[in-house]
XYZ file of C-alpha atoms in Angstrom:
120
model
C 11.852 -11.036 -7.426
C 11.146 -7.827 -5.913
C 13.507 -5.667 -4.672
C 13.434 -2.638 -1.677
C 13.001 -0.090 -4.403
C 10.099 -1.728 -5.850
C 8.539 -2.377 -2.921
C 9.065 1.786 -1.918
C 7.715 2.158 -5.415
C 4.608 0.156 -4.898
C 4.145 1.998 -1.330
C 4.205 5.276 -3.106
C 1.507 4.123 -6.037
C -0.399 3.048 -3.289
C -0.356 5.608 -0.950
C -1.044 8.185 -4.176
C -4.323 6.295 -4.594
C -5.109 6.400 -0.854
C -4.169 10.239 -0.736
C -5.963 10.986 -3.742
C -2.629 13.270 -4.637
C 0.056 13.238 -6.912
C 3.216 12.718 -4.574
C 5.822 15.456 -4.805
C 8.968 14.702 -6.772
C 11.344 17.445 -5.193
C 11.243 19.617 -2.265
C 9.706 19.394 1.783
C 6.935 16.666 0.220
C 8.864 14.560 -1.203
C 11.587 14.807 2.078
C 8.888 13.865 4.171
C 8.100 11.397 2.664
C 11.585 9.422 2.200
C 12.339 10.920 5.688
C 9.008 8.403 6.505
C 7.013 11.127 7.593
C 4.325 10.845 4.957
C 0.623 12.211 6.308
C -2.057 9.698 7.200
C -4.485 8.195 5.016
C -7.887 9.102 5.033
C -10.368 6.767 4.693
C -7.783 3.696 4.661
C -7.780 1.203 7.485
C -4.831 1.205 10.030
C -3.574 -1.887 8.905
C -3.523 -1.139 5.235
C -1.582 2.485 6.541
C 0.644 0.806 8.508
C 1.464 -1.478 5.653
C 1.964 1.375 3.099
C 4.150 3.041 5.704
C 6.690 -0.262 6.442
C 6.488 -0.269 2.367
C 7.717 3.660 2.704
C 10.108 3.385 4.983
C 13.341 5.591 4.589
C 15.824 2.239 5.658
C 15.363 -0.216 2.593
C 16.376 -3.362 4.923
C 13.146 -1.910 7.104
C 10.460 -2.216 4.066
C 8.723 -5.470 4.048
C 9.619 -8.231 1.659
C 8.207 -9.489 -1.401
C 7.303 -12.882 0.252
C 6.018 -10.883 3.810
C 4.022 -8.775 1.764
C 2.128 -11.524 -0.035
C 2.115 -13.400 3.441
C 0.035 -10.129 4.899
C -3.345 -10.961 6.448
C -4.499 -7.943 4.351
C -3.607 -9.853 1.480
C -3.337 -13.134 1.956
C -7.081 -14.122 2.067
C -7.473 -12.943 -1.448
C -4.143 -14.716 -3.150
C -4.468 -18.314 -4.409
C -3.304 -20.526 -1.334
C -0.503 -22.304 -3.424
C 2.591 -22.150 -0.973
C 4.615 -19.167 -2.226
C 8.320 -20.260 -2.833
C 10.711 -17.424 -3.279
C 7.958 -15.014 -4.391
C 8.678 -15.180 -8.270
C 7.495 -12.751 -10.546
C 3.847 -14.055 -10.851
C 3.775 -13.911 -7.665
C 4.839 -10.780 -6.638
C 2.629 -9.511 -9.480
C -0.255 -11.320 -7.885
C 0.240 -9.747 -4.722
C 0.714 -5.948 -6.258
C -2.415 -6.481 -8.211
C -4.503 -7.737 -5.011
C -3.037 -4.685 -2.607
C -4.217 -2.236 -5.035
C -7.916 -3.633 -5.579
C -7.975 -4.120 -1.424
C -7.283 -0.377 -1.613
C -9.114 0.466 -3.332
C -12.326 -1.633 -2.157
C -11.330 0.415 1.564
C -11.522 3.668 -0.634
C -14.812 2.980 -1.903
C -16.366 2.120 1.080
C -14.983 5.233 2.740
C -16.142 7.398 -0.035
C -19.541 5.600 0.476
C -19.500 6.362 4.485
C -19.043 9.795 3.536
C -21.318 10.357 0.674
C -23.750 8.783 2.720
C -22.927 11.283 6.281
C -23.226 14.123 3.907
C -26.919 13.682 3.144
C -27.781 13.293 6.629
């Protein structure tokens, strides 16, 4: 399954693609963000930024679950609708895979918005 780490993990892959930065490693960037005071997204819908904060969040027991995660309404509509039972690994994998092409669909059409405002 996957554990809290993983989960932070994932959070911070996603929220470098959302940020379009590399996330500091050491110093007040990286304590920000394990302190859970990461900057907001741009371009990224509040629900998928809320969801990539709960997956930052400093208190591992606080970070959502494998089986939550895949149970998201972000997610959900784009996973097969076989029950999920314990989240396995195909599973889980499903669900990373899905939350990073939703992201990145949201970044796109942000980009788009903004390409497009720019010629105006």
């Amino acid at each position: 399954g996957l554990y809290s780490a993983d989960v932070f993990s994932l959070g911070a892959c996603l929220y470098e693609l959302g940020s379009h930065e590399r996330l500091a490693g050491h110093g007040d960037g990286y304590a920000r963000l394990r302190n859970g005071l990461a900057s907001p997204l741009p371009g990224v819908s509040s629900e998928m930024a809320h969801l990539i904060t709960a997956m930052l969040h400093p208190q591992p027991s606080n970070r959502p679950t494998a089986e939550q995660l895949v149970r998201h309404p972000l997610l959900s509509p784009h996973l097969s609708p076989e029950p999920v039972r314990g989240v396995a690994g195909v599973a889980a994998v499903e669900a990373m895979e899905k939350m990073i092409l939703v992201l990145k669909e949201e970044l796109a059409l942000a980009t788009s918005k903004l390409t497009q405002s720019e010629r105006r």
